[in-house]
CSV table of C-alpha atoms in Angstrom, one decimal:
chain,number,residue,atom,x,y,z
A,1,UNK,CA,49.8,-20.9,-14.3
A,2,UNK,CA,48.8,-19.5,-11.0
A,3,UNK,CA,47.4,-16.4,-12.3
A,4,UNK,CA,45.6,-18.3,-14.4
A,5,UNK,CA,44.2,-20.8,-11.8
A,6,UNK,CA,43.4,-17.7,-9.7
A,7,UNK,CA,41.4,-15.3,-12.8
A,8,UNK,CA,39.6,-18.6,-13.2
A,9,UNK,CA,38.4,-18.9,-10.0
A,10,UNK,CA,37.7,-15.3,-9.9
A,11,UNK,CA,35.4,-15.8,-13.0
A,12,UNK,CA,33.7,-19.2,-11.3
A,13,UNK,CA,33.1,-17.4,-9.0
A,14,UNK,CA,31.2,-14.4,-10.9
A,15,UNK,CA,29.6,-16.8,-12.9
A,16,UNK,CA,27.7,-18.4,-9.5
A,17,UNK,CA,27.1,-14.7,-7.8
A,18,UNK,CA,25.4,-13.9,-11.3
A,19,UNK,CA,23.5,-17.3,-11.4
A,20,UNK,CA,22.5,-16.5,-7.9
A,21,UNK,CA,21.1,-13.1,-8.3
A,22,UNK,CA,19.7,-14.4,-11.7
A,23,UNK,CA,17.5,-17.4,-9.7
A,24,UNK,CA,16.5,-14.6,-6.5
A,25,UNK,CA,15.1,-12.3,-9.2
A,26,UNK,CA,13.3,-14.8,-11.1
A,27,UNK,CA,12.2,-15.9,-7.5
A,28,UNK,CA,11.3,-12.6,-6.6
A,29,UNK,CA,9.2,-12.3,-10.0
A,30,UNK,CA,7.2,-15.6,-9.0
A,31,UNK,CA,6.3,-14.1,-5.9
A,32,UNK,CA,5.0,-11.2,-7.1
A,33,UNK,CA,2.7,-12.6,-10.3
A,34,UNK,CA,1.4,-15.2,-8.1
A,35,UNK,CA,0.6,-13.0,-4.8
A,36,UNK,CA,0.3,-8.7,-5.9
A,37,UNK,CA,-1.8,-7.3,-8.2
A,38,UNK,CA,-2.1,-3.4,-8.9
A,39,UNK,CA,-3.7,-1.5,-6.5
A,40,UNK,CA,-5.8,-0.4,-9.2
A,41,UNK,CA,-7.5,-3.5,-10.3
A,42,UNK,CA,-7.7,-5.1,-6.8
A,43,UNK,CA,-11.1,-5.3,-6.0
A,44,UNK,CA,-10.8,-7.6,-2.8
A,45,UNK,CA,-11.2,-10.8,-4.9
A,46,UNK,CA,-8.6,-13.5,-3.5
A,47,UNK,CA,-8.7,-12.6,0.0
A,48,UNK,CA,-8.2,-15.8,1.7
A,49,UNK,CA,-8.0,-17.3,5.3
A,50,UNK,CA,-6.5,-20.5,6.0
A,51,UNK,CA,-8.1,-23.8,5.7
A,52,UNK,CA,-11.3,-22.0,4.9
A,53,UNK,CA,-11.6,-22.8,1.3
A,54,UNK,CA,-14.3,-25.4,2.3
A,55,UNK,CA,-16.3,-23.5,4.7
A,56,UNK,CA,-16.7,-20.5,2.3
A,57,UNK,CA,-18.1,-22.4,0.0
A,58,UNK,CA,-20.7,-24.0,1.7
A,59,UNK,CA,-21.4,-20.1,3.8
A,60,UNK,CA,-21.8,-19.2,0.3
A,61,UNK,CA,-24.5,-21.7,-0.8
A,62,UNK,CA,-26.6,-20.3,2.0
A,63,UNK,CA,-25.6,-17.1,1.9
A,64,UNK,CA,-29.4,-15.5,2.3
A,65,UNK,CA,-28.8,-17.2,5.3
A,66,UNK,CA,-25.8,-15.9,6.1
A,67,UNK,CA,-26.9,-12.5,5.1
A,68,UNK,CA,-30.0,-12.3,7.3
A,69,UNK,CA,-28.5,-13.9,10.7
A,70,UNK,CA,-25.4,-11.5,10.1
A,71,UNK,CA,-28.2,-8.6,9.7
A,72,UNK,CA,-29.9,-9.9,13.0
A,73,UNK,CA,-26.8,-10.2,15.0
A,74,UNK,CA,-25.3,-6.1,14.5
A,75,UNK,CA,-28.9,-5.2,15.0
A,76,UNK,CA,-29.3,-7.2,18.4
A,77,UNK,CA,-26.3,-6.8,19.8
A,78,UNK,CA,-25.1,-3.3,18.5
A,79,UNK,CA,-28.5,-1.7,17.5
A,80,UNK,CA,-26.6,-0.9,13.9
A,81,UNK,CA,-28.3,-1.9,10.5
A,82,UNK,CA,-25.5,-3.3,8.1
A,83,UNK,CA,-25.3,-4.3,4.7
A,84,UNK,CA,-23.2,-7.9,4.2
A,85,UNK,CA,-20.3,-7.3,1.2
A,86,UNK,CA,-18.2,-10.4,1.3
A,87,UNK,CA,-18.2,-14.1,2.5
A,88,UNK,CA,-14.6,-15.9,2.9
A,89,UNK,CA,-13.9,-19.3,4.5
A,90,UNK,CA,-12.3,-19.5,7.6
A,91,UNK,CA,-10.8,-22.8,9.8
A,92,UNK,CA,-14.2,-23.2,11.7
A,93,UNK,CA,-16.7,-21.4,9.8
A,94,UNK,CA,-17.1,-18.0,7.5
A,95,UNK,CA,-16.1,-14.1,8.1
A,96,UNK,CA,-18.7,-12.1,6.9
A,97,UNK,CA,-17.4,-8.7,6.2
A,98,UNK,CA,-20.0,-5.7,6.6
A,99,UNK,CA,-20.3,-2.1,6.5
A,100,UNK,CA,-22.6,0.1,8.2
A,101,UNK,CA,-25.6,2.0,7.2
A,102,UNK,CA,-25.3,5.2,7.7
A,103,UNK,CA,-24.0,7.2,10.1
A,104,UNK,CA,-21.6,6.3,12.2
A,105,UNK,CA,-20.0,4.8,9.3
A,106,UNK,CA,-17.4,1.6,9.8
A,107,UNK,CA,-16.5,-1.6,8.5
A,108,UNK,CA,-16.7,-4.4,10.4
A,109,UNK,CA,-17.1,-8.7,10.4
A,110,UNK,CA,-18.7,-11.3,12.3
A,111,UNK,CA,-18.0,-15.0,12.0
A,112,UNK,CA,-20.5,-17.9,11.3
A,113,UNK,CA,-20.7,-21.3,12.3
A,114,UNK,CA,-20.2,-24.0,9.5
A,115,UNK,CA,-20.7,-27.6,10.3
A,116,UNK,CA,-19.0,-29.5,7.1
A,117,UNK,CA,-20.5,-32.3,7.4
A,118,UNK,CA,-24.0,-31.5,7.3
A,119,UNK,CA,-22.8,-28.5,4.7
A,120,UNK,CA,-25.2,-26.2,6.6
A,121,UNK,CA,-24.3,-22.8,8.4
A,122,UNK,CA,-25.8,-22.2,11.9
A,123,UNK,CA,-27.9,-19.0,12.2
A,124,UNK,CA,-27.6,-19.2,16.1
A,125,UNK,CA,-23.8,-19.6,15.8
A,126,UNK,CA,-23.1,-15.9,14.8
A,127,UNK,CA,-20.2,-14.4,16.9
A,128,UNK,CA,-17.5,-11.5,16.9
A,129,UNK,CA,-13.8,-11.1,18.1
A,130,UNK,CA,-14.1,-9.7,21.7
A,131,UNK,CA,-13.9,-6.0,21.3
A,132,UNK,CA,-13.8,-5.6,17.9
A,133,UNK,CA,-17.0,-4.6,16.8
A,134,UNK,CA,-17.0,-1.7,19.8
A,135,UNK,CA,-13.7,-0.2,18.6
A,136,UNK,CA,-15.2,-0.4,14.9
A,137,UNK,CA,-18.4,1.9,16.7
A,138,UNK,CA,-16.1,4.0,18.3
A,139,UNK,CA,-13.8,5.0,15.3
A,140,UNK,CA,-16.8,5.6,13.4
A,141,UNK,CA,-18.4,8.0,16.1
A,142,UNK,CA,-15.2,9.8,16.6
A,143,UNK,CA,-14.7,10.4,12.8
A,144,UNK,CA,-18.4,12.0,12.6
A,145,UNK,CA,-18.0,14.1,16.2
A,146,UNK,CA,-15.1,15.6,14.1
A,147,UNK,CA,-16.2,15.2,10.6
A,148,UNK,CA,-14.9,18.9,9.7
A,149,UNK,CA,-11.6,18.4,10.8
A,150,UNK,CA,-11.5,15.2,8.8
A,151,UNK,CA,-12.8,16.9,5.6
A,152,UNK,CA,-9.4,19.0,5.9
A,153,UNK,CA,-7.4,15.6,6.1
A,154,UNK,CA,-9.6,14.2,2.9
A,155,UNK,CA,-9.6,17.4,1.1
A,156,UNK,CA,-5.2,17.6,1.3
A,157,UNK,CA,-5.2,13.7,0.6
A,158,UNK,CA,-7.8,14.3,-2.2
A,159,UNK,CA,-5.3,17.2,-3.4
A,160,UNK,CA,-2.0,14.9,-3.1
A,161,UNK,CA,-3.3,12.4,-5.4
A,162,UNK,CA,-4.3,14.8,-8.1
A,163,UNK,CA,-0.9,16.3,-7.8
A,164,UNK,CA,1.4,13.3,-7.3
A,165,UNK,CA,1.2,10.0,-9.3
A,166,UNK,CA,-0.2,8.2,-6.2
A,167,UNK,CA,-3.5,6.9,-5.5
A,168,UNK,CA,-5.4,5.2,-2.5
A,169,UNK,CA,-6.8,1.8,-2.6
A,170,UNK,CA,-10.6,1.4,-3.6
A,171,UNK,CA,-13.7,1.6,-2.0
A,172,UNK,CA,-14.9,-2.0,-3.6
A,173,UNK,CA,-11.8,-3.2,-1.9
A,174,UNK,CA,-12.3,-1.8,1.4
A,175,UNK,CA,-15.9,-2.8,1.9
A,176,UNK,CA,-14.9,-6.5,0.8
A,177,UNK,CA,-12.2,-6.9,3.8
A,178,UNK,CA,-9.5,-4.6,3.5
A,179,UNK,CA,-12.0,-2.2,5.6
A,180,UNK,CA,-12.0,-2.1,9.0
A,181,UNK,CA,-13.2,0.3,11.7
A,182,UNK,CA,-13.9,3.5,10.3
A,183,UNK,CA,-11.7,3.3,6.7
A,184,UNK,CA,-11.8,5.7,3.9
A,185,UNK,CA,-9.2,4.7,0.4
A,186,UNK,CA,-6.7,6.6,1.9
A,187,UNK,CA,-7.0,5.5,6.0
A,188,UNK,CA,-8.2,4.0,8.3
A,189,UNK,CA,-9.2,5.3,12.0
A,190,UNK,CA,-8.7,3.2,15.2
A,191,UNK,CA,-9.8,4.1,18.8
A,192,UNK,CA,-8.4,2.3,21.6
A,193,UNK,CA,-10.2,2.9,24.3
A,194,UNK,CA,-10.0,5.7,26.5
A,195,UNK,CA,-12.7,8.7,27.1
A,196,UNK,CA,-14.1,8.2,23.5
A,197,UNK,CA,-14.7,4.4,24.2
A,198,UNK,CA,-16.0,4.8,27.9
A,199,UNK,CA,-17.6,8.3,27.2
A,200,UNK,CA,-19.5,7.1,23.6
A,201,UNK,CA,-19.6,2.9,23.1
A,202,UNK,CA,-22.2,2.3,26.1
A,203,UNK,CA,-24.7,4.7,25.7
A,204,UNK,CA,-24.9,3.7,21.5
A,205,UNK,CA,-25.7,0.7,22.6
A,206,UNK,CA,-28.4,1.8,24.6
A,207,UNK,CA,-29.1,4.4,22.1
A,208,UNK,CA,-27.7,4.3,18.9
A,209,UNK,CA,-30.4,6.8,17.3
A,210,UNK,CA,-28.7,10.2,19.0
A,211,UNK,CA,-28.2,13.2,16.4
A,212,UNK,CA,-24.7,14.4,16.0
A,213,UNK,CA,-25.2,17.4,18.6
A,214,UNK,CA,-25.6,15.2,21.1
A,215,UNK,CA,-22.5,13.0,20.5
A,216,UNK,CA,-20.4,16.2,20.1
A,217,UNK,CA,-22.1,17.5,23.2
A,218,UNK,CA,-21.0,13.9,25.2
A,219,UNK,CA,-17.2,14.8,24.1
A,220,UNK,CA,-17.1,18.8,24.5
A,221,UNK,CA,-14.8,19.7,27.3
A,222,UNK,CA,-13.6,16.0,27.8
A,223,UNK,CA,-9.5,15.8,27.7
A,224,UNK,CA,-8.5,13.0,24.3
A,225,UNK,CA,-5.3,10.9,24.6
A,226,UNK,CA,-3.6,11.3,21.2
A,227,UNK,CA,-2.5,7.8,22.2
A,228,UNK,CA,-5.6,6.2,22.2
A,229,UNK,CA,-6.4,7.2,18.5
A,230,UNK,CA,-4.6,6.0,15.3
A,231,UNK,CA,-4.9,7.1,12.2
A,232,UNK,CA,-2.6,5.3,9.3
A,233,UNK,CA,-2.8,6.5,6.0
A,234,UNK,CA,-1.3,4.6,2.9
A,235,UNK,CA,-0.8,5.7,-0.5
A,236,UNK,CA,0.6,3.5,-3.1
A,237,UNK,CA,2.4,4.8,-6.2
A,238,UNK,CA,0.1,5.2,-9.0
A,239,UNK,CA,2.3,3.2,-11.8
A,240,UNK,CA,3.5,-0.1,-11.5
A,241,UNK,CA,7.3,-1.0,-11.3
A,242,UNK,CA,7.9,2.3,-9.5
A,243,UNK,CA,9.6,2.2,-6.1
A,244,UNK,CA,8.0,4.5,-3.5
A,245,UNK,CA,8.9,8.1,-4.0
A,246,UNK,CA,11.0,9.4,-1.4
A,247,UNK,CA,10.4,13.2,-2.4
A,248,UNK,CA,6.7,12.9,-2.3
A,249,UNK,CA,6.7,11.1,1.3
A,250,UNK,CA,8.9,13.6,3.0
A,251,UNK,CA,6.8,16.4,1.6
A,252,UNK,CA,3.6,14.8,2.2
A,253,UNK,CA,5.3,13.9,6.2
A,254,UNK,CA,6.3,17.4,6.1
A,255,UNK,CA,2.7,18.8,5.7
A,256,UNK,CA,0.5,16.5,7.9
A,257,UNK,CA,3.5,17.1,10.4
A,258,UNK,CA,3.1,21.3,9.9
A,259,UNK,CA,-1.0,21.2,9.6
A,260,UNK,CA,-3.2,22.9,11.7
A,261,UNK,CA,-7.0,22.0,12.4
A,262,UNK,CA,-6.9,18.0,12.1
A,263,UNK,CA,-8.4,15.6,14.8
A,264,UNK,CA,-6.8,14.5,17.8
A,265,UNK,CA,-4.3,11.5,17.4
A,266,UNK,CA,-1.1,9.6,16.5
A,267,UNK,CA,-0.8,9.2,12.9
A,268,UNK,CA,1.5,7.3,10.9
A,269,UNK,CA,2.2,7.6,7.1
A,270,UNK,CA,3.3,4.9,4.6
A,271,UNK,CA,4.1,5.3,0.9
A,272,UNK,CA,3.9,1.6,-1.3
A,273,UNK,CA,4.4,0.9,-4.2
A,274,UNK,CA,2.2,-0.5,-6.9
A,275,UNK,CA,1.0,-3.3,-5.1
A,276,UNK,CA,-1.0,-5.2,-2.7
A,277,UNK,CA,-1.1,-8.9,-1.9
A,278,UNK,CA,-4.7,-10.6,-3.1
A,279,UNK,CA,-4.7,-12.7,-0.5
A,280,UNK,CA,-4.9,-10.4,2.3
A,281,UNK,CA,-5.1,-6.6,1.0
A,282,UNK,CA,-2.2,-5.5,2.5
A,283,UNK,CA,1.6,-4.4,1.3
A,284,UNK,CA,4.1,-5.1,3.8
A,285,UNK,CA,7.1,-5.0,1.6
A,286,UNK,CA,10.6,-3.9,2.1
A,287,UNK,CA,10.4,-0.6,-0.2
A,288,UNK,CA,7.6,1.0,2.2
A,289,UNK,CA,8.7,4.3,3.2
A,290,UNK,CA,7.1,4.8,6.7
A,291,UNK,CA,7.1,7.3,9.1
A,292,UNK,CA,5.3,5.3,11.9
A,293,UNK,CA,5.6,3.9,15.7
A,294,UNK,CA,7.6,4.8,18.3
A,295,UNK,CA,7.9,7.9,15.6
A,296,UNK,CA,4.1,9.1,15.0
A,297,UNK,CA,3.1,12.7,14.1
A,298,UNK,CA,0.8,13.7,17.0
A,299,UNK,CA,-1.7,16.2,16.9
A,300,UNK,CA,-3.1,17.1,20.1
């Protein structure tokens, strides 16, 4: 009788863990169909802020408006013609995402004013995040100062994906949020401040018309803190329900870690799967194989 009680409580027991892991993975699968779509069909559609389901709507309904005091604003402030991709809602108004026209070439956003209950937009109210605009400027200088060296980076990126089943996210994607500072499918360049900031940022804004000579010119001889520049590249596994391929991210870590002739700067490396979450553009899942911060590949 007591081996019975105690195989029966061994099987109750079974019984609940498989319940359990049945009810996490069904969990698991509602997270997933309602928040990640396939890199491949995610155009930047679903990118949401918080409360601002309201707001976008009514930055949308004036969106000429919108478009030409966003214009206005870069060219003002940051002598750089834009063109506006996207409009989404935010608590206290809109975040018009941009790119710019041109070279330097970044992404970038301002935010509008909305007043609710008037359902207008103000064209005055046009403002940016302190410093982020400057940084976008910066990384997008620095990337065409050493456009050559970052041809080598696309042209081995370019490579990987035609060898490996793994792709970058897309441009339409990029341009409608997931963009930011200087971004290509594959990565996205940061500056931080430092010699390229002090040495570049004031005089485009003074001047934002100089050829490329005269930018490399500004940098030639000048010391660069591989500290103060970031570049993260992601790649995301080309077929869905794959987990990230740990042979192809040590080899790819392996080469950017061995290769000669690429810019100045930290860089980190992150292999996803599939996925990216609609709502924001990002994958920030457990399967991630990183190679990242404190643990960067630096190329001085």
């Amino acid at each position: 009788m007591k081996n019975f009680l105690f195989l029966f409580r061994i099987l109750s027991l079974l019984f609940i863990s498989e319940c359990a892991n049945k009810e996490s993975s069904t969990i698991k699968d509602r997270v997933e169909e309602k928040y990640f779509l396939s890199v491949q069909e995610y155009t930047g559609e679903g990118y949401t802020l918080a409360k601002g389901e309201r707001n976008g709507e009514i930055a949308e309904e004036h969106s000429e408006e919108v478009d030409r005091a966003v214009k206005q604003y870069f060219k003002r402030n940051y002598q750089t013609k834009v063109k506006v991709h996207s409009i989404v809602g935010a608590v206290d108004g809109a975040i018009v995402f941009v790119e710019s026209v041109g070279k330097p070439h970044f992404y970038s956003y301002a935010i509008i004013s909305v007043d609710q209950q008037s359902e207008t937009v103000d064209s005055t109210g046009v403002w940016s995040q302190e410093g982020q605009v400057g940084a976008a400027i910066s990384s997008g200088l620095y990337t065409w100062i050493y456009e050559d060296e970052f041809q080598k980076l696309d042209q081995y990126l370019d490579g990987k994906v035609k060898e490996y089943p793994v792709v970058g996210i897309s441009e339409e994607a990029n341009q409608n949020g997931v963009g930011n500072y200087h971004t290509t499918p594959y990565y996205k360049v940061v500056i931080y401040g430092g010699v390229v900031q002090e040495k570049l940022l004031n005089e485009y804004l003074e001047n934002s018309d100089l050829p490329k000579d005269e930018w490399v010119n500004m940098l030639e001889g000048e010391s660069i803190n591989p500290a103060m520049v970031s570049v993260l590249i992601q790649l995301y596994m080309e077929e869905p329900g794959v987990e990230p391929n740990k042979e192809i991210f040590d080899q790819i870590v392996s080469d950017l870690s061995d290769m000669d002739g690429l810019p100045i700067g930290k860089y980190s490396f992150l292999l996803h799967d599939n996925t990216v979450d609609k709502t924001n553009g990002q994958n920030n899942k457990e399967n991630t194989l990183e190679r990242k911060a404190p643990n960067y590949i630096i190329k001085r």
